[in-house]
JSON list of C-alpha atoms in Angstrom, two decimals:
[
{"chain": "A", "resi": 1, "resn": "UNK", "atom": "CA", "xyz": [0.00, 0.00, 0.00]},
{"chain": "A", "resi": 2, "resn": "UNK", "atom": "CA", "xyz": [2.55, 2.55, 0.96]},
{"chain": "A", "resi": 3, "resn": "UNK", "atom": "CA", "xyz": [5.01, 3.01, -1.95]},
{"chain": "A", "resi": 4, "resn": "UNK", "atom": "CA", "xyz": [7.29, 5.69, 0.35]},
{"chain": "A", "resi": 5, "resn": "UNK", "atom": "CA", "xyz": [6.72, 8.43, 2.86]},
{"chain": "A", "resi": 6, "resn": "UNK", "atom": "CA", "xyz": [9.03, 11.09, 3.61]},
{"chain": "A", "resi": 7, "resn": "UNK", "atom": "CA", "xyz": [8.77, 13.55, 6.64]},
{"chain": "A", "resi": 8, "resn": "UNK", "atom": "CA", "xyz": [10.77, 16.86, 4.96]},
{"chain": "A", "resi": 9, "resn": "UNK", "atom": "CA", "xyz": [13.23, 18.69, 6.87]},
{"chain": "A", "resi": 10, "resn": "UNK", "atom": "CA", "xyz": [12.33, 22.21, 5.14]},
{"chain": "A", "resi": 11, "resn": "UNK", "atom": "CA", "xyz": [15.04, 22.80, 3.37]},
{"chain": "A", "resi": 12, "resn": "UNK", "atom": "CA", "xyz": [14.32, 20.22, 0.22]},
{"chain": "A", "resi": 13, "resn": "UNK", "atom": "CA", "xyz": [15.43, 16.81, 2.44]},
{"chain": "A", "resi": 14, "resn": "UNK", "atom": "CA", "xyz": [14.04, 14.79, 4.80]},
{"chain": "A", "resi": 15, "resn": "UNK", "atom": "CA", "xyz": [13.51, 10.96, 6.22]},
{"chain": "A", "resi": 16, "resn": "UNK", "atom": "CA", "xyz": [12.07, 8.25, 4.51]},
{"chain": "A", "resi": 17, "resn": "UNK", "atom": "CA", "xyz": [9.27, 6.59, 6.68]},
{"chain": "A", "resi": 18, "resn": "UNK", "atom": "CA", "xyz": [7.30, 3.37, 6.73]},
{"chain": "A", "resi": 19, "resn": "UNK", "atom": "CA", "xyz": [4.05, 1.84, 8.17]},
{"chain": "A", "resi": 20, "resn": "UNK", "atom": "CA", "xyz": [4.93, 2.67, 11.85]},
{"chain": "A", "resi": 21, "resn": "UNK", "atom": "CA", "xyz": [6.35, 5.85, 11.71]},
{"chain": "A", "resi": 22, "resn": "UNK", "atom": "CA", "xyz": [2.98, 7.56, 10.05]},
{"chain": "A", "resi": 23, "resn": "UNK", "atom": "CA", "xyz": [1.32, 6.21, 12.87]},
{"chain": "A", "resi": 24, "resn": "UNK", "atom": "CA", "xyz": [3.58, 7.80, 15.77]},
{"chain": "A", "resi": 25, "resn": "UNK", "atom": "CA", "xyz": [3.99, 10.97, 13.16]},
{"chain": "A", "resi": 26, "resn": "UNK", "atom": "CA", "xyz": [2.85, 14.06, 14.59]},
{"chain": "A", "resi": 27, "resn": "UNK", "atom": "CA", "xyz": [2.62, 17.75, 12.77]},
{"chain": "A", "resi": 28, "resn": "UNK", "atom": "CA", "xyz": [5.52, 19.32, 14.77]},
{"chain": "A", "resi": 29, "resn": "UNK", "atom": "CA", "xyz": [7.72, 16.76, 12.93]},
{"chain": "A", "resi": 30, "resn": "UNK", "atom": "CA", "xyz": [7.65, 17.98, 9.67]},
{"chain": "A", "resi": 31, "resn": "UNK", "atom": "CA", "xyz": [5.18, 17.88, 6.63]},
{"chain": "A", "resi": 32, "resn": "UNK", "atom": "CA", "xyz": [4.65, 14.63, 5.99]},
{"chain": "A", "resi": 33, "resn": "UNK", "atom": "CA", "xyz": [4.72, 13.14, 2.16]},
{"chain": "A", "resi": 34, "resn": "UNK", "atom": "CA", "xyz": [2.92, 9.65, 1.97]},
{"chain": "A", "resi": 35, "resn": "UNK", "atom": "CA", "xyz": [2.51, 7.88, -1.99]},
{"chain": "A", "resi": 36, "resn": "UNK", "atom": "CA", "xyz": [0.54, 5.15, -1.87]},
{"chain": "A", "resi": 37, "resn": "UNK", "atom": "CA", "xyz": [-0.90, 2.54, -3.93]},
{"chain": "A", "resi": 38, "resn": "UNK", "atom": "CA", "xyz": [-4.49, 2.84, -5.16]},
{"chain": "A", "resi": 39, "resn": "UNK", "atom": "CA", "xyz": [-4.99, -0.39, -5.69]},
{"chain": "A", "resi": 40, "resn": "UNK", "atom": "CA", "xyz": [-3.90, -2.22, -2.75]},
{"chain": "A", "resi": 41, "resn": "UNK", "atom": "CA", "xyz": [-6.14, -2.82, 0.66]},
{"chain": "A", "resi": 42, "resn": "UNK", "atom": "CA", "xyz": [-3.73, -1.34, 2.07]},
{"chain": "A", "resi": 43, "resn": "UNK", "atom": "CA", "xyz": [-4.25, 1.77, 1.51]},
{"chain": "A", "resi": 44, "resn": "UNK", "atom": "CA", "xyz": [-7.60, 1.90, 1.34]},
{"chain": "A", "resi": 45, "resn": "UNK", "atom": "CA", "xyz": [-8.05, 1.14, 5.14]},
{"chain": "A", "resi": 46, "resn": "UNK", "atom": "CA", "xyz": [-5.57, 3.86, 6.69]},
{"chain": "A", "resi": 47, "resn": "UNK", "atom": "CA", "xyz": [-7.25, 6.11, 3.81]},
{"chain": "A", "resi": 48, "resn": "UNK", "atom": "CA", "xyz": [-11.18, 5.42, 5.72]},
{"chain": "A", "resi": 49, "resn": "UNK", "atom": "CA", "xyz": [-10.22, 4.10, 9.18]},
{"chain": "A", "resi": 50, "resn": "UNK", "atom": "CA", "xyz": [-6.36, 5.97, 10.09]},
{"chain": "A", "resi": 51, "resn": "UNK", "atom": "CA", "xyz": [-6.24, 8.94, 8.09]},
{"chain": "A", "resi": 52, "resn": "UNK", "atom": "CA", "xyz": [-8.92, 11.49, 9.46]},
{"chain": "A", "resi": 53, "resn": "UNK", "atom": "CA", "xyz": [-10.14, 12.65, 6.15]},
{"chain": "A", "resi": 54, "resn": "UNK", "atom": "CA", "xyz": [-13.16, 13.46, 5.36]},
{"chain": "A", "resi": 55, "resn": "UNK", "atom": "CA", "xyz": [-14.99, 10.74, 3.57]},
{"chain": "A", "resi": 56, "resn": "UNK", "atom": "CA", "xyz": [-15.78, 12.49, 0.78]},
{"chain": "A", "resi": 57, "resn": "UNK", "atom": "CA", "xyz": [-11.71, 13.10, 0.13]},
{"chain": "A", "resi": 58, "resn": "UNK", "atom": "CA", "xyz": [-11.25, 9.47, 0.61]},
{"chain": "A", "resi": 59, "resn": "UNK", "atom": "CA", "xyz": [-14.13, 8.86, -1.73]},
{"chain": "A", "resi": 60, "resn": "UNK", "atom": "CA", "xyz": [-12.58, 10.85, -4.20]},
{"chain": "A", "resi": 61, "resn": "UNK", "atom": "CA", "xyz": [-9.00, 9.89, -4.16]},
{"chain": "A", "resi": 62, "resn": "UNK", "atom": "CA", "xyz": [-10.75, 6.06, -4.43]},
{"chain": "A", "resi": 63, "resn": "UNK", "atom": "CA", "xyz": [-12.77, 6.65, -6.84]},
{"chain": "A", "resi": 64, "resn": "UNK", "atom": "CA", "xyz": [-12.24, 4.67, -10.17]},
{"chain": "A", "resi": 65, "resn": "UNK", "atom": "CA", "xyz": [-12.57, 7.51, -12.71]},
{"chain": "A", "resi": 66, "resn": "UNK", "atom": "CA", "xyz": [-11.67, 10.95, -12.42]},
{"chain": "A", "resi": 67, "resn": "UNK", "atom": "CA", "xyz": [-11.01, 14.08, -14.16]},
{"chain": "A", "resi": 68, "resn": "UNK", "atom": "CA", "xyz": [-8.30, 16.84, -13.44]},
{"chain": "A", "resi": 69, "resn": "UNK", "atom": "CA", "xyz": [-9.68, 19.40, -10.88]},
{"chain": "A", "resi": 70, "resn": "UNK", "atom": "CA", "xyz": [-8.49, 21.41, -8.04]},
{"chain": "A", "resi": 71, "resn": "UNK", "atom": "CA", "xyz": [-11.59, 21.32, -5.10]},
{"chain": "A", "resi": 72, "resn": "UNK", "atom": "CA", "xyz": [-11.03, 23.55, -1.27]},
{"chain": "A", "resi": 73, "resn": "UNK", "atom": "CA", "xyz": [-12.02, 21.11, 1.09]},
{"chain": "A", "resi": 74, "resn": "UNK", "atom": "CA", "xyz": [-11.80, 22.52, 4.27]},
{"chain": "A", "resi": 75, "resn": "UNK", "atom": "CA", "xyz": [-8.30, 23.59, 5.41]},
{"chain": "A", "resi": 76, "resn": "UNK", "atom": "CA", "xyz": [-6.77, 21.62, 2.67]},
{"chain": "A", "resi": 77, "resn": "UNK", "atom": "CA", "xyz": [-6.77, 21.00, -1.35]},
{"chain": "A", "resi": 78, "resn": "UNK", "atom": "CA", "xyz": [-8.37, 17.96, -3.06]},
{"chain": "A", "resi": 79, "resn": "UNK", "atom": "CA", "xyz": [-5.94, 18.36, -6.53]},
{"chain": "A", "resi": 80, "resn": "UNK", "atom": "CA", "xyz": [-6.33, 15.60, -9.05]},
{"chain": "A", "resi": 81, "resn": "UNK", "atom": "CA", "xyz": [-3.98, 15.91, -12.11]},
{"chain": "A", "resi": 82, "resn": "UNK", "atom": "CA", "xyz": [-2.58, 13.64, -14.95]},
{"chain": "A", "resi": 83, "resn": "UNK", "atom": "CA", "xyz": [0.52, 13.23, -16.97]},
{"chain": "A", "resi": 84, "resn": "UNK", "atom": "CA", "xyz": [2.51, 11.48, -20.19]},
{"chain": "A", "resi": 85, "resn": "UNK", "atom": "CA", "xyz": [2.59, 7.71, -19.11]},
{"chain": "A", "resi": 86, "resn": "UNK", "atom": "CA", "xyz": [6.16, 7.37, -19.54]},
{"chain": "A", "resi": 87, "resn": "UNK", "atom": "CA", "xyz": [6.22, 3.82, -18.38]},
{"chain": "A", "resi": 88, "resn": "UNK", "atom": "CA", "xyz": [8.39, 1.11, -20.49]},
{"chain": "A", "resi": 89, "resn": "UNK", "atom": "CA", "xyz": [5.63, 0.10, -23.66]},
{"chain": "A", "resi": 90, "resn": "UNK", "atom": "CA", "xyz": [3.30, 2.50, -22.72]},
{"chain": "A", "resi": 91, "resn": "UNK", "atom": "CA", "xyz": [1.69, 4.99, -25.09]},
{"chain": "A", "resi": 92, "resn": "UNK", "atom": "CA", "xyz": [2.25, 8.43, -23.53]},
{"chain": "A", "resi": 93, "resn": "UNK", "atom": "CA", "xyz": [-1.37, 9.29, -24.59]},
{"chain": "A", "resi": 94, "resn": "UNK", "atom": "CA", "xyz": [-2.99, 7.20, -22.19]},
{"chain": "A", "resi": 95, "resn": "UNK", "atom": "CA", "xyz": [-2.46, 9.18, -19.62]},
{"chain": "A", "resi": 96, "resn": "UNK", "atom": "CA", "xyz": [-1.67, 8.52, -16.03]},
{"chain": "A", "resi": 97, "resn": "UNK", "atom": "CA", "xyz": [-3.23, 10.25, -13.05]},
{"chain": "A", "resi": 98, "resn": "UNK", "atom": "CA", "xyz": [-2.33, 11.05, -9.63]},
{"chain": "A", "resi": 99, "resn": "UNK", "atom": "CA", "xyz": [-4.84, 12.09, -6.89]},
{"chain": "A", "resi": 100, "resn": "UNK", "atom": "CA", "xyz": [-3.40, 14.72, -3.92]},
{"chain": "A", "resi": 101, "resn": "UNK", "atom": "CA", "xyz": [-4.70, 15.93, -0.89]},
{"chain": "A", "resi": 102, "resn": "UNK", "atom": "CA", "xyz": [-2.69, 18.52, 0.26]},
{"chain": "A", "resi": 103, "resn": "UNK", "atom": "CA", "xyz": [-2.84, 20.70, 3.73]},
{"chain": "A", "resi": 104, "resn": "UNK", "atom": "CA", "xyz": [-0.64, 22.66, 5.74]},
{"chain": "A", "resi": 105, "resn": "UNK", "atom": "CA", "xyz": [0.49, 19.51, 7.40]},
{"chain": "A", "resi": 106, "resn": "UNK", "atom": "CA", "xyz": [0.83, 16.67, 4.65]},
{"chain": "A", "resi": 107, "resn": "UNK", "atom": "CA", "xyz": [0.80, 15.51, 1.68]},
{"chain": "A", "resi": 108, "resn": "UNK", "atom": "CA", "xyz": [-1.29, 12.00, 0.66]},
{"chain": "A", "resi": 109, "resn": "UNK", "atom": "CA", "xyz": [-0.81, 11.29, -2.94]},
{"chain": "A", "resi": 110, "resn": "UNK", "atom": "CA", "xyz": [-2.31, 7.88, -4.97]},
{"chain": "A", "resi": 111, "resn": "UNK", "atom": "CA", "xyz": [-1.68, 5.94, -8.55]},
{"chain": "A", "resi": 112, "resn": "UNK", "atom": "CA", "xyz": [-2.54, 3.37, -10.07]},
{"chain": "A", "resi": 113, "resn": "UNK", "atom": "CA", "xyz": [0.13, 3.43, -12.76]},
{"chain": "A", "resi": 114, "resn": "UNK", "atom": "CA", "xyz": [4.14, 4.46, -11.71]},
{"chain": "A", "resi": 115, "resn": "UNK", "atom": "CA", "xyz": [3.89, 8.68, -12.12]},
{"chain": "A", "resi": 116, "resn": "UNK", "atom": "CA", "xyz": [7.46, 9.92, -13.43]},
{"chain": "A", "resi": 117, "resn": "UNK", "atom": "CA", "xyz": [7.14, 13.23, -12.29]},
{"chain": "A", "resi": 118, "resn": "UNK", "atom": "CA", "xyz": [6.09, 11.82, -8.79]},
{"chain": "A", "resi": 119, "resn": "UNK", "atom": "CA", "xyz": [9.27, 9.38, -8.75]},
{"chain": "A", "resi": 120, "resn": "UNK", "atom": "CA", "xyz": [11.60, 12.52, -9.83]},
{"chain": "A", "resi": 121, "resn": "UNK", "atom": "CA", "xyz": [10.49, 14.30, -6.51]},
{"chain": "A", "resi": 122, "resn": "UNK", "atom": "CA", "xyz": [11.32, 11.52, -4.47]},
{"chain": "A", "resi": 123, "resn": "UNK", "atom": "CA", "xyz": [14.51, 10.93, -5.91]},
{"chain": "A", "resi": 124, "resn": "UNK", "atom": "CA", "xyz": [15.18, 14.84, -5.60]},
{"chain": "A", "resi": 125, "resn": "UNK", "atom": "CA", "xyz": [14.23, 14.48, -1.84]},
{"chain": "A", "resi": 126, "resn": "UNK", "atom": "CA", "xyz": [16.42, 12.07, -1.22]},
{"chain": "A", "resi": 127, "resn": "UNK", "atom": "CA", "xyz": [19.64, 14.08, -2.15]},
{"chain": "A", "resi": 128, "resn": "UNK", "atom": "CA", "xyz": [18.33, 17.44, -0.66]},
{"chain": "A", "resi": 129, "resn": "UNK", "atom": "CA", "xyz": [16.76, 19.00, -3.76]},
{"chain": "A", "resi": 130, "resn": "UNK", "atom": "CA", "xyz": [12.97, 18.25, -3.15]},
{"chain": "A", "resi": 131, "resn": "UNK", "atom": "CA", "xyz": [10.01, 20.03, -1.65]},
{"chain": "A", "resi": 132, "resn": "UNK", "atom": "CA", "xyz": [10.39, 22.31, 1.13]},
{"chain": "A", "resi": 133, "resn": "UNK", "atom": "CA", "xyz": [7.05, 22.08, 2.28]},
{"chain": "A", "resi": 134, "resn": "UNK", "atom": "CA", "xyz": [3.70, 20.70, 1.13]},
{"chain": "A", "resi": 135, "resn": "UNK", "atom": "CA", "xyz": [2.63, 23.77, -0.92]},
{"chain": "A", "resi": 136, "resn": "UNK", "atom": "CA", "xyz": [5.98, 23.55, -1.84]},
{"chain": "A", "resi": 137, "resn": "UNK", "atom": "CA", "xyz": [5.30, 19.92, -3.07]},
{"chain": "A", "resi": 138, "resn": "UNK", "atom": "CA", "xyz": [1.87, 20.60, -4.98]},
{"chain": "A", "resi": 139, "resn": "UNK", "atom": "CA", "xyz": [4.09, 23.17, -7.40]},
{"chain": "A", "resi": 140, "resn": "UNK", "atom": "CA", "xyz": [7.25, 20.89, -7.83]},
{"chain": "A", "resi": 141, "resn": "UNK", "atom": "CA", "xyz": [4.63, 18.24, -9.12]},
{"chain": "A", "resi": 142, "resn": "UNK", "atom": "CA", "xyz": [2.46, 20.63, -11.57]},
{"chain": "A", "resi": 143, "resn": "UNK", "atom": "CA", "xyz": [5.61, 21.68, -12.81]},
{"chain": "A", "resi": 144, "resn": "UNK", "atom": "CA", "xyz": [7.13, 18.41, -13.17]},
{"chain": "A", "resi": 145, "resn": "UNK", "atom": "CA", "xyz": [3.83, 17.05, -15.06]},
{"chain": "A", "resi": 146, "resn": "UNK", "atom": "CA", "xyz": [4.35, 19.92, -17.56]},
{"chain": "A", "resi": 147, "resn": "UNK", "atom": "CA", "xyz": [7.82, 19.55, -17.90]},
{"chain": "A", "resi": 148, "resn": "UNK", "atom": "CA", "xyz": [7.77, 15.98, -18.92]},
{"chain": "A", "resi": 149, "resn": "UNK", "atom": "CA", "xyz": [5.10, 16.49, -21.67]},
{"chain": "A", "resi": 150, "resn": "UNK", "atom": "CA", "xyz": [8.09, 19.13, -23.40]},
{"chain": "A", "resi": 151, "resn": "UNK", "atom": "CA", "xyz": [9.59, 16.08, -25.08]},
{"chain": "A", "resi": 152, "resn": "UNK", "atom": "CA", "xyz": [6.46, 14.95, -26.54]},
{"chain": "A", "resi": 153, "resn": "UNK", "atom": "CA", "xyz": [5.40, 17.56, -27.64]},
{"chain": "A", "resi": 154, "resn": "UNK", "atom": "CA", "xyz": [9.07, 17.92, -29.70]},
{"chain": "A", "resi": 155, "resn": "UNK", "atom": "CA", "xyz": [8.92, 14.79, -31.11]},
{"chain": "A", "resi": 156, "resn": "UNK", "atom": "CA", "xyz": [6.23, 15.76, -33.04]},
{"chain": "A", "resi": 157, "resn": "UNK", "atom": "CA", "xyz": [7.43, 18.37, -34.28]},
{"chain": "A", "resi": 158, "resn": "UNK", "atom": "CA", "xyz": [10.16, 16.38, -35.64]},
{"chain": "A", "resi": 159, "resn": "UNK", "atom": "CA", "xyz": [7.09, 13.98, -36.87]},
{"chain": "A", "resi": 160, "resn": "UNK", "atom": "CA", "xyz": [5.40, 16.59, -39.18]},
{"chain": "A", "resi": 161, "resn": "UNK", "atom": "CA", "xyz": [7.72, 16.33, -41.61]},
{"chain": "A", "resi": 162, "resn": "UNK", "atom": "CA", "xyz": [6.70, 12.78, -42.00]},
{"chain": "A", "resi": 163, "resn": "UNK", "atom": "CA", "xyz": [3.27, 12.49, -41.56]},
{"chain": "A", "resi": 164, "resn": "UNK", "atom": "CA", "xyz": [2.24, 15.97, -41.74]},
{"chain": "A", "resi": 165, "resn": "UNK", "atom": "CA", "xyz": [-1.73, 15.44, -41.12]},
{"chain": "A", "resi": 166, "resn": "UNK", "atom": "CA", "xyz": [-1.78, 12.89, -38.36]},
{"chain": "A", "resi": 167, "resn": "UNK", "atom": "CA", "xyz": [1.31, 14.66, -36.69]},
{"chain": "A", "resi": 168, "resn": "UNK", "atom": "CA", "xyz": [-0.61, 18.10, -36.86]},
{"chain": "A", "resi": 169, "resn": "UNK", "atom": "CA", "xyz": [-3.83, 16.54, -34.99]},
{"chain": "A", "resi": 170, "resn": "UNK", "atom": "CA", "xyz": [-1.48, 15.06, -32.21]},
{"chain": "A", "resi": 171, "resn": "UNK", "atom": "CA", "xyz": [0.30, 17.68, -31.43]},
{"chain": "A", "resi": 172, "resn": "UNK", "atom": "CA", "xyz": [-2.63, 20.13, -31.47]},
{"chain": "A", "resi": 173, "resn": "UNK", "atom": "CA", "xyz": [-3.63, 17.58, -28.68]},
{"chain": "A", "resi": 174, "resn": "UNK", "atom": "CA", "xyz": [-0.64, 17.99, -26.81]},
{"chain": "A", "resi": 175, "resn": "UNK", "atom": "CA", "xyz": [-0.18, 21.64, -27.18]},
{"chain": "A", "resi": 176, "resn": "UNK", "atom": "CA", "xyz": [-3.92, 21.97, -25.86]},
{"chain": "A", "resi": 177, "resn": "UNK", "atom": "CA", "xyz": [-3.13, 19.27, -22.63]},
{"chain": "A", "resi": 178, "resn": "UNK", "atom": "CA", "xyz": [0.20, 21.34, -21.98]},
{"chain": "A", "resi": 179, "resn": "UNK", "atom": "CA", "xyz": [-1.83, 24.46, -21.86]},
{"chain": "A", "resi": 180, "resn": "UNK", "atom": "CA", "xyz": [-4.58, 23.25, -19.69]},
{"chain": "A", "resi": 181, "resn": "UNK", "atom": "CA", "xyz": [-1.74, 22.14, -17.14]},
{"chain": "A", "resi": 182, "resn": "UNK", "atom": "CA", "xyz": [-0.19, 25.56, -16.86]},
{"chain": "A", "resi": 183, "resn": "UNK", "atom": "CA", "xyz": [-3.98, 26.87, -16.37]},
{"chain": "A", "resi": 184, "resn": "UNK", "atom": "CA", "xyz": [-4.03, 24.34, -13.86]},
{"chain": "A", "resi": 185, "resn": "UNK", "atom": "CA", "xyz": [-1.35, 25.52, -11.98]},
{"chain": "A", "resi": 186, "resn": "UNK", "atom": "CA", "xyz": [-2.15, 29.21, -11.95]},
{"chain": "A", "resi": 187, "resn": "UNK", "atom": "CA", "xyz": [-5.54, 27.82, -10.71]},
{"chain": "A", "resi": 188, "resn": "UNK", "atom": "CA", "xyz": [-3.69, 25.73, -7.91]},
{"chain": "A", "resi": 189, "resn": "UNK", "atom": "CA", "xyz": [-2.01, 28.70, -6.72]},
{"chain": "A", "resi": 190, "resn": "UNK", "atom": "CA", "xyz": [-5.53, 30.95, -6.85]},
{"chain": "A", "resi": 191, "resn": "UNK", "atom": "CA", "xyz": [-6.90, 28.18, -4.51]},
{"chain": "A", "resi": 192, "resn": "UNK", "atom": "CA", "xyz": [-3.86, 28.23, -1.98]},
{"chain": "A", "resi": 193, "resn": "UNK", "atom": "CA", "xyz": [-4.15, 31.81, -2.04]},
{"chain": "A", "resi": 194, "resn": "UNK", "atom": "CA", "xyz": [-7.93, 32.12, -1.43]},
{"chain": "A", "resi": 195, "resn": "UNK", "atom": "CA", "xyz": [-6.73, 29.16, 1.74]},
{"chain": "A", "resi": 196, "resn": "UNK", "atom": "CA", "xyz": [-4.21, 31.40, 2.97]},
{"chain": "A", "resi": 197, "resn": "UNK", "atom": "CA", "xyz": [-7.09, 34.52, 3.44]},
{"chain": "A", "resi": 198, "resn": "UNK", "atom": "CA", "xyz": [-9.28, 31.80, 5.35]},
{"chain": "A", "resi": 199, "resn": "UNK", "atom": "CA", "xyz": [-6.76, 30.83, 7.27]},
{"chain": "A", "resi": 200, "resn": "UNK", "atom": "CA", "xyz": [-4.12, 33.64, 8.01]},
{"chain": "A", "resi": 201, "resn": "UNK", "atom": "CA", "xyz": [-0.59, 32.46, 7.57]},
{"chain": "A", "resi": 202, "resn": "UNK", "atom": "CA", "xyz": [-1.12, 28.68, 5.99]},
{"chain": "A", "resi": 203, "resn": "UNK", "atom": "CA", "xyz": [1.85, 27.95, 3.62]},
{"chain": "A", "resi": 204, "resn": "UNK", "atom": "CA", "xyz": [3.27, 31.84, 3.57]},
{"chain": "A", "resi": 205, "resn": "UNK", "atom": "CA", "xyz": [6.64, 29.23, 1.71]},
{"chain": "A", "resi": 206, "resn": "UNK", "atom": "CA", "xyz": [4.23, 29.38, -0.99]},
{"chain": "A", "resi": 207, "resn": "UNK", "atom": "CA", "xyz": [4.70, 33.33, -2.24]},
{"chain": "A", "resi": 208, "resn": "UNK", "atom": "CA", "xyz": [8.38, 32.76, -1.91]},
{"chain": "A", "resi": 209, "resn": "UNK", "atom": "CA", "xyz": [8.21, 30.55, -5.12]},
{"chain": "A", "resi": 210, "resn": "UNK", "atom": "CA", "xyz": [8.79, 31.96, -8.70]},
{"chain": "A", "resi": 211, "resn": "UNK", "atom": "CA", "xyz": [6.15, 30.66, -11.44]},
{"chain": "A", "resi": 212, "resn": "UNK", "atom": "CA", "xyz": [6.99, 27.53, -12.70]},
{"chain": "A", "resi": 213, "resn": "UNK", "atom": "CA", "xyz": [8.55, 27.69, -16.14]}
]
């Protein structure tokens, strides 16, 4: 069920964590990253019986299909997003999704399918280059997403010259997915914003960061 869990040290580091450490984990320790597995038992019974979510988060992050959306929820965000599956013999347009919640406090993120912009923050965490905190987190990953549909979105432009028709369709597709994830973001960081005036001084890390390129 759990994949990995980090607690971060706020400065782009932390500790990996397993099973018994979430349970003795407490806020003062650090924000606390946990990826899980959406498909095993596992997680499905911290997610309704250990995690204190609301049901209706646990519902969601569950939930067999989704769509990308950004949802308040309380003093936290629901986020769910998708990226290029970029998994050996996959086709990178059947895209993969990963489902966040994402408070001052933590960070609980699912898949079904291995996320490569989720695996390049944990390797960043583990040699001190990683998220600082969980708002922190939430804009590493949109970036990250966006980032990695770049060379996709290149190779088709080498592709036109080929199959000019069928290349222009694709990467019209691509070109409108990598816009609606930079929309996305600017919409993440409305919604952390709009947190931050209900609840004065939640993730002030947050205005520190420069726009994601």
């Amino acid at each position: 069920g759990l994949i990995f869990g980090h607690v971060m040290d706020g400065k782009g580091g932390g500790r990996e964590i397993g099973w018994d450490e979430v349970g003795a984990w407490r806020p003062a320790d650090g924000p606390m990253w946990l990826h899980l597995d959406r498909n095993a038992e596992e997680s499905e019974s911290w997610l309704t019986t250990a995690s204190g979510l609301d049901p209706i988060v646990v519902d969601a992050l569950l939930a067999e299909e989704t769509r990308p959306r950004a949802a308040n929820m309380g003093d936290g965000l629901l986020v769910i997003l998708r990226g290029v599956n970029l998994n050996p013999g996959a086709d990178p347009e059947d895209m993969v999704a990963v489902r966040l919640w994402v408070d001052e406090h933590r960070v609980i993120s699912m898949r079904a399918r291995k996320v490569m912009a989720v695996a390049d923050l944990h390797d960043a965490m583990q040699v001190g280059r990683g998220p600082k905190s969980s708002a922190d987190f939430l804009v590493q990953l949109a970036a990250r997403l966006v980032d990695r549909m770049a060379p996709v979105i290149e190779e088709l432009d080498d592709v036109d010259l080929l199959i000019p028709h069928q290349a222009n369709q694709r990467k019209y597709y691509w070109q409108q997915l990598y816009t609606q994830q930079m929309s996305k973001i600017a919409s993440l960081k409305r919604q952390i914003q709009q947190l931050d005036r209900d609840i004065p001084g939640l993730w002030n890390d947050f205005y520190s960061r420069d726009d994601p390129a």
